[in-house]
CSV table of C-alpha atoms in Angstrom, one decimal:
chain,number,residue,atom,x,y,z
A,1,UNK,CA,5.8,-3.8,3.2
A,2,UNK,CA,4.0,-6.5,5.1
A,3,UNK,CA,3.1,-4.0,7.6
A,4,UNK,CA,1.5,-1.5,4.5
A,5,UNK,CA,-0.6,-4.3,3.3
A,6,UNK,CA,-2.3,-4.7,6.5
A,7,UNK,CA,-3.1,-1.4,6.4
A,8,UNK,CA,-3.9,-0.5,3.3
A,9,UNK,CA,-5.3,-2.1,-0.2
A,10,UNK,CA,-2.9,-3.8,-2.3
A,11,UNK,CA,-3.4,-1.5,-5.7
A,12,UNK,CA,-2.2,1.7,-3.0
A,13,UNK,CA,0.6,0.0,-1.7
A,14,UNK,CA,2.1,-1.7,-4.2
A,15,UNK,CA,2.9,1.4,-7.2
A,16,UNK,CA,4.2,3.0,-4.0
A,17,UNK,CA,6.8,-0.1,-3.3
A,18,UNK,CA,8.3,0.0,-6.4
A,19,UNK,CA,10.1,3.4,-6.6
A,20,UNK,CA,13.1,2.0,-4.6
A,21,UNK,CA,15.4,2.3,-8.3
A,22,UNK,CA,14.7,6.2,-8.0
A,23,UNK,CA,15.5,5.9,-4.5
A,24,UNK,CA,18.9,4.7,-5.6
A,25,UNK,CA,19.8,7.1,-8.1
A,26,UNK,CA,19.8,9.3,-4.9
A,27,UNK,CA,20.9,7.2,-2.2
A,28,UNK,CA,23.9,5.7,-4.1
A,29,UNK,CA,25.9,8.6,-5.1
A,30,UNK,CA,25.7,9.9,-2.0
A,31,UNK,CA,26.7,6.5,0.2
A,32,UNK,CA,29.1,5.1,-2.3
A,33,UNK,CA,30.3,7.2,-4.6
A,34,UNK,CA,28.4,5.0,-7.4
A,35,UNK,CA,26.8,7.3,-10.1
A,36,UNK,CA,25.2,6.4,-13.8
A,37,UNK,CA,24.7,7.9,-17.0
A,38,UNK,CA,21.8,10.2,-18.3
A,39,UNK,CA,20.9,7.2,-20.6
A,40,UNK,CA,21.1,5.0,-17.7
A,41,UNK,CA,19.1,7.3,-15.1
A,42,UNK,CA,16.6,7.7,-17.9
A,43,UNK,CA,16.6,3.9,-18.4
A,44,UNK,CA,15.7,3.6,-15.0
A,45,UNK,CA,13.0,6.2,-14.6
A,46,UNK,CA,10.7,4.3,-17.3
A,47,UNK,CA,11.5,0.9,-15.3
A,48,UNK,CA,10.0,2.4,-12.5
A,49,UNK,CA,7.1,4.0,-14.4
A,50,UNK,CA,6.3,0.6,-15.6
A,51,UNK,CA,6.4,-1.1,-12.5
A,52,UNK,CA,4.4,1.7,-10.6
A,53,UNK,CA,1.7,1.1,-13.6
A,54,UNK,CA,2.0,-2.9,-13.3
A,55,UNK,CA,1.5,-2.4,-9.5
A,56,UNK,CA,-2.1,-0.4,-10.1
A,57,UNK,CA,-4.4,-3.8,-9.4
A,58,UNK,CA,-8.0,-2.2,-10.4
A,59,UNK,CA,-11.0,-4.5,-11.7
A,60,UNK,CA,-11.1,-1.3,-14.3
A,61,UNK,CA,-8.3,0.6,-15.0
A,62,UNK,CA,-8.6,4.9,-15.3
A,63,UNK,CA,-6.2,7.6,-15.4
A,64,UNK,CA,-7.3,8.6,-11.9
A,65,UNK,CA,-5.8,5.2,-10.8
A,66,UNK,CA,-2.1,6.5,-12.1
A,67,UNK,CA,-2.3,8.8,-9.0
A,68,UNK,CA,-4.4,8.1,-6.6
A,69,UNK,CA,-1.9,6.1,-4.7
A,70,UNK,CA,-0.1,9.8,-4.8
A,71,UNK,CA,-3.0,10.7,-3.0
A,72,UNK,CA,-2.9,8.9,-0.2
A,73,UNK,CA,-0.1,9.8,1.3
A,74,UNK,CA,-1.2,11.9,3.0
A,75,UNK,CA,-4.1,10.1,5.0
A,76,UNK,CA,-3.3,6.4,4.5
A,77,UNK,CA,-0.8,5.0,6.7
A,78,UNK,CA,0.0,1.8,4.5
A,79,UNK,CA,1.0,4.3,2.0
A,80,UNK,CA,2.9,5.7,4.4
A,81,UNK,CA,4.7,2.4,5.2
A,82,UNK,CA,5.2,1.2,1.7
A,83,UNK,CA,6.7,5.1,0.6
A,84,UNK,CA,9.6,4.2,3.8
A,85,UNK,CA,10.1,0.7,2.8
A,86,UNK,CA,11.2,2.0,-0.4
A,87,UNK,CA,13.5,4.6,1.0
A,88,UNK,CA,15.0,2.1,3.6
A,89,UNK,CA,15.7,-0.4,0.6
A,90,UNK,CA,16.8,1.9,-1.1
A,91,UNK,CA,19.0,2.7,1.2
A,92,UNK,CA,20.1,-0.7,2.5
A,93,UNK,CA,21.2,-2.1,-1.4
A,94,UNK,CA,23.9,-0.2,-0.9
A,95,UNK,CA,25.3,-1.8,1.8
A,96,UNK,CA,25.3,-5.1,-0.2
A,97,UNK,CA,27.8,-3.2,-2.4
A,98,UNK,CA,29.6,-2.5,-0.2
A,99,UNK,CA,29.7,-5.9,1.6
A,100,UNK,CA,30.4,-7.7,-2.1
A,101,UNK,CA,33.4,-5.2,-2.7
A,102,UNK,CA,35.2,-6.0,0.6
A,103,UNK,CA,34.5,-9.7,0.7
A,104,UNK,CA,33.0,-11.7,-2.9
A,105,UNK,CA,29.4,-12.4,-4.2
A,106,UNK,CA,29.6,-16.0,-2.8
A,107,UNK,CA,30.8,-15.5,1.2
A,108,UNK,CA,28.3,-12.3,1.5
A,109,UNK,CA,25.5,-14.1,0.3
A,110,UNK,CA,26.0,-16.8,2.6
A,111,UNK,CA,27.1,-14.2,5.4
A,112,UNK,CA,24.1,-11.9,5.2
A,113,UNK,CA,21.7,-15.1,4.0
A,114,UNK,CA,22.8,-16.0,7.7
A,115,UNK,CA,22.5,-13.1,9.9
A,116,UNK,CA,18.7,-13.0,8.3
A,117,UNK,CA,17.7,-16.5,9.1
A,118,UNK,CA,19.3,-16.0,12.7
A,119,UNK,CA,17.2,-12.6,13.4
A,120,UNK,CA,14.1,-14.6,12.1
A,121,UNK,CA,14.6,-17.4,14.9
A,122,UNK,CA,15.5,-14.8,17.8
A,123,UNK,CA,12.5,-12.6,16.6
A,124,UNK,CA,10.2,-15.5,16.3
A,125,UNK,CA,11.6,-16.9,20.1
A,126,UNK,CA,11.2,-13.7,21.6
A,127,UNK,CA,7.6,-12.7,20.6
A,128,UNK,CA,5.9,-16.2,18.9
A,129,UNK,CA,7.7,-18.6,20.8
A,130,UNK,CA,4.5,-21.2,19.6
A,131,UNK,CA,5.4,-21.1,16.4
A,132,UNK,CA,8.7,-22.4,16.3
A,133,UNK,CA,8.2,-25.5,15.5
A,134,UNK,CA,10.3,-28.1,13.2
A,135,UNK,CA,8.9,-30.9,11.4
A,136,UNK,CA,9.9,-33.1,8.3
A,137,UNK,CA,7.4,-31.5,6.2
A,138,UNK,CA,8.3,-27.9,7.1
A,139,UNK,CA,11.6,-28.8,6.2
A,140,UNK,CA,10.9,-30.3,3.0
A,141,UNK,CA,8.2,-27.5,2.4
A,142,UNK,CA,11.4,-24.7,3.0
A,143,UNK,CA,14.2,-26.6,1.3
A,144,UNK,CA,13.5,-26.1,-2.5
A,145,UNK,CA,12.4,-22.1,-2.0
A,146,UNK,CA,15.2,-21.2,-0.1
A,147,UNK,CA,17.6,-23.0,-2.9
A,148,UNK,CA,16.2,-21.4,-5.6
A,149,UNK,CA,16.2,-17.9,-3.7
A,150,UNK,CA,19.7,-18.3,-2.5
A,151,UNK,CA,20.7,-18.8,-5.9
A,152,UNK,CA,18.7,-16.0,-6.7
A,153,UNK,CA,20.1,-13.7,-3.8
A,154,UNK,CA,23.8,-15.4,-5.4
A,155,UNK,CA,23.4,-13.7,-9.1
A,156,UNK,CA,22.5,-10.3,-7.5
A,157,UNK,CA,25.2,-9.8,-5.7
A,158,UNK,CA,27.1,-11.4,-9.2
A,159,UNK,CA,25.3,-8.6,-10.5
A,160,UNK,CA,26.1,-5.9,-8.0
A,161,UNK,CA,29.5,-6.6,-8.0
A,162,UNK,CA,30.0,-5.5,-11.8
A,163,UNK,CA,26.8,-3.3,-12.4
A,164,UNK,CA,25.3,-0.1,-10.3
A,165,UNK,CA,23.1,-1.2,-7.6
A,166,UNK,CA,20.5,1.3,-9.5
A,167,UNK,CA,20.9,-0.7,-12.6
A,168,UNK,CA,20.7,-4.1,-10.9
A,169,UNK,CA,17.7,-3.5,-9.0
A,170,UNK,CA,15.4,-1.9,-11.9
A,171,UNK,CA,16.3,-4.9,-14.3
A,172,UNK,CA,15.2,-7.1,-11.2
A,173,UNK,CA,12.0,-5.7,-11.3
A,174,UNK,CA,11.5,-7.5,-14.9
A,175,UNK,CA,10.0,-10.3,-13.0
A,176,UNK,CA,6.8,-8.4,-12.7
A,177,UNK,CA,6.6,-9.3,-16.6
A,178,UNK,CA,7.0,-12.5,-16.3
A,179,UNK,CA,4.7,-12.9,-14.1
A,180,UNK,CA,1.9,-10.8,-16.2
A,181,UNK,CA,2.5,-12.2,-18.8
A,182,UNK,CA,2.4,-15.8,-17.3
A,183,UNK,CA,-0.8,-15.0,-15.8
A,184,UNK,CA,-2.4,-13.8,-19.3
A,185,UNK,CA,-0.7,-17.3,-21.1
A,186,UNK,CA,-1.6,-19.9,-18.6
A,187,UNK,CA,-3.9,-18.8,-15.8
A,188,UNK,CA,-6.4,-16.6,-17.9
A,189,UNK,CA,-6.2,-13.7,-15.8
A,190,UNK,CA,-8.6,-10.7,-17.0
A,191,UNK,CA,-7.5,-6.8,-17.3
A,192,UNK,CA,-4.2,-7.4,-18.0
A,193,UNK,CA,-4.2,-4.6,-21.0
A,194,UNK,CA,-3.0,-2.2,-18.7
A,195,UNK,CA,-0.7,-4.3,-17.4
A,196,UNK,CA,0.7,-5.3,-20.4
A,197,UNK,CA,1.5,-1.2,-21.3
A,198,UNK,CA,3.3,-1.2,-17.6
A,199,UNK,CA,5.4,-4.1,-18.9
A,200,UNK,CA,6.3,-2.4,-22.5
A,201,UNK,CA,7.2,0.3,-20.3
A,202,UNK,CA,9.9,-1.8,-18.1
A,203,UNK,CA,11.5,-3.7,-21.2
A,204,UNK,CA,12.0,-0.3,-23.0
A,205,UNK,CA,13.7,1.0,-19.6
A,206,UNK,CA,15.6,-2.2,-19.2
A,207,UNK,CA,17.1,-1.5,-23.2
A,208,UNK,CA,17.8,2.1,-22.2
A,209,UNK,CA,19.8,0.5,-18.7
A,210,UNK,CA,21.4,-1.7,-21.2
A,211,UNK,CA,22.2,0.4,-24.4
A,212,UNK,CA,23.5,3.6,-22.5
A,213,UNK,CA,23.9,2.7,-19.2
């Protein structure tokens, strides 16, 4: 994803990254076995119709904007990135099932929370060796995000471990709302209308997920 949004503008790339839920519906009866219901499938379809509209960052919002990141597939290659980002998460969620089932929520956080910050270091001594660096106020600066996403990584795999992965990671994407509706509330952020429909659409799917999944 990092790599599409070098390429390519945000409002292309970002409806494109958020189709990793259909992904799953895919990905996970296939891998592991894990299937949902029509209501729940359904559920998760509009979550991902929400968050591919909330992901549409225009000044002016038109119906050609609902496809035109469909469009550029074809000739943009940070579309092109963010389309196999999805896939790959989509395929790589399920191996956090999988490592939650044979171990717990609690050690596979920590186990894969490490592996992650060790591949970070050995990527970053191999080819930025500069900007390794450790101080007291890149310490302090890391400590209280990485708490709050480790206990955030924490209640997914919670999550995981009783819930389909497809389920899980749709009603994750609510935090988009949050975050448009913060920005309406407190930061007077302009155009959010269409925004606001994209939302609607994700809290309908998330009671579908909920009610018949």
């Amino acid at each position: 994803n990092v790599r599409a949004l070098r390429l390519s503008d945000v409002s292309l790339v970002s409806p494109i990254s958020q189709l990793t839920p259909a992904v799953l519906l895919v990905t996970s009866p296939l891998m592991i076995g894990e299937s949902v219901s029509w209501g729940g499938a359904l559920g998760v379809l509009v979550v991902v119709s929400g968050a591919y509209v909330l992901g549409i960052q225009r000044a002016s919002f038109r119906m050609q904007s609902l496809y035109e990141p469909l469009i550029h597939l074809a000739s943009d290659r940070g579309v092109r990135f963010a389309l196999l980002a999805s896939v790959l998460y989509g395929v790589s969620a399920n191996f956090d099932k999988i490592g939650v089932t044979m171990s717990d929520p609690f050690v596979f956080t920590i186990a894969s929370g490490m592996c992650m910050a060790l591949g970070i270091v050995v990527y970053t001594l191999v080819a930025h060796p500069a900007r390794l660096t450790l101080s007291a106020n890149a310490v302090s600066a890391g400590m209280y995000p990485g708490i709050i996403g480790g206990i955030g990584s924490l209640l997914q795999m919670i999550a995981i471990s009783i819930w389909p992965v497809a389920y899980v990671i749709s009603v994750k994407r609510l935090s988009s709302v949050f975050s448009v509706i913060s920005g309406s509330l407190f930061f007077n952020e302009k155009n959010t209308a269409p925004r606001l429909w994209g939302a609607f659409l994700m809290v309908v799917g998330t009671a579908l997920i909920v009610l018949y999944g």
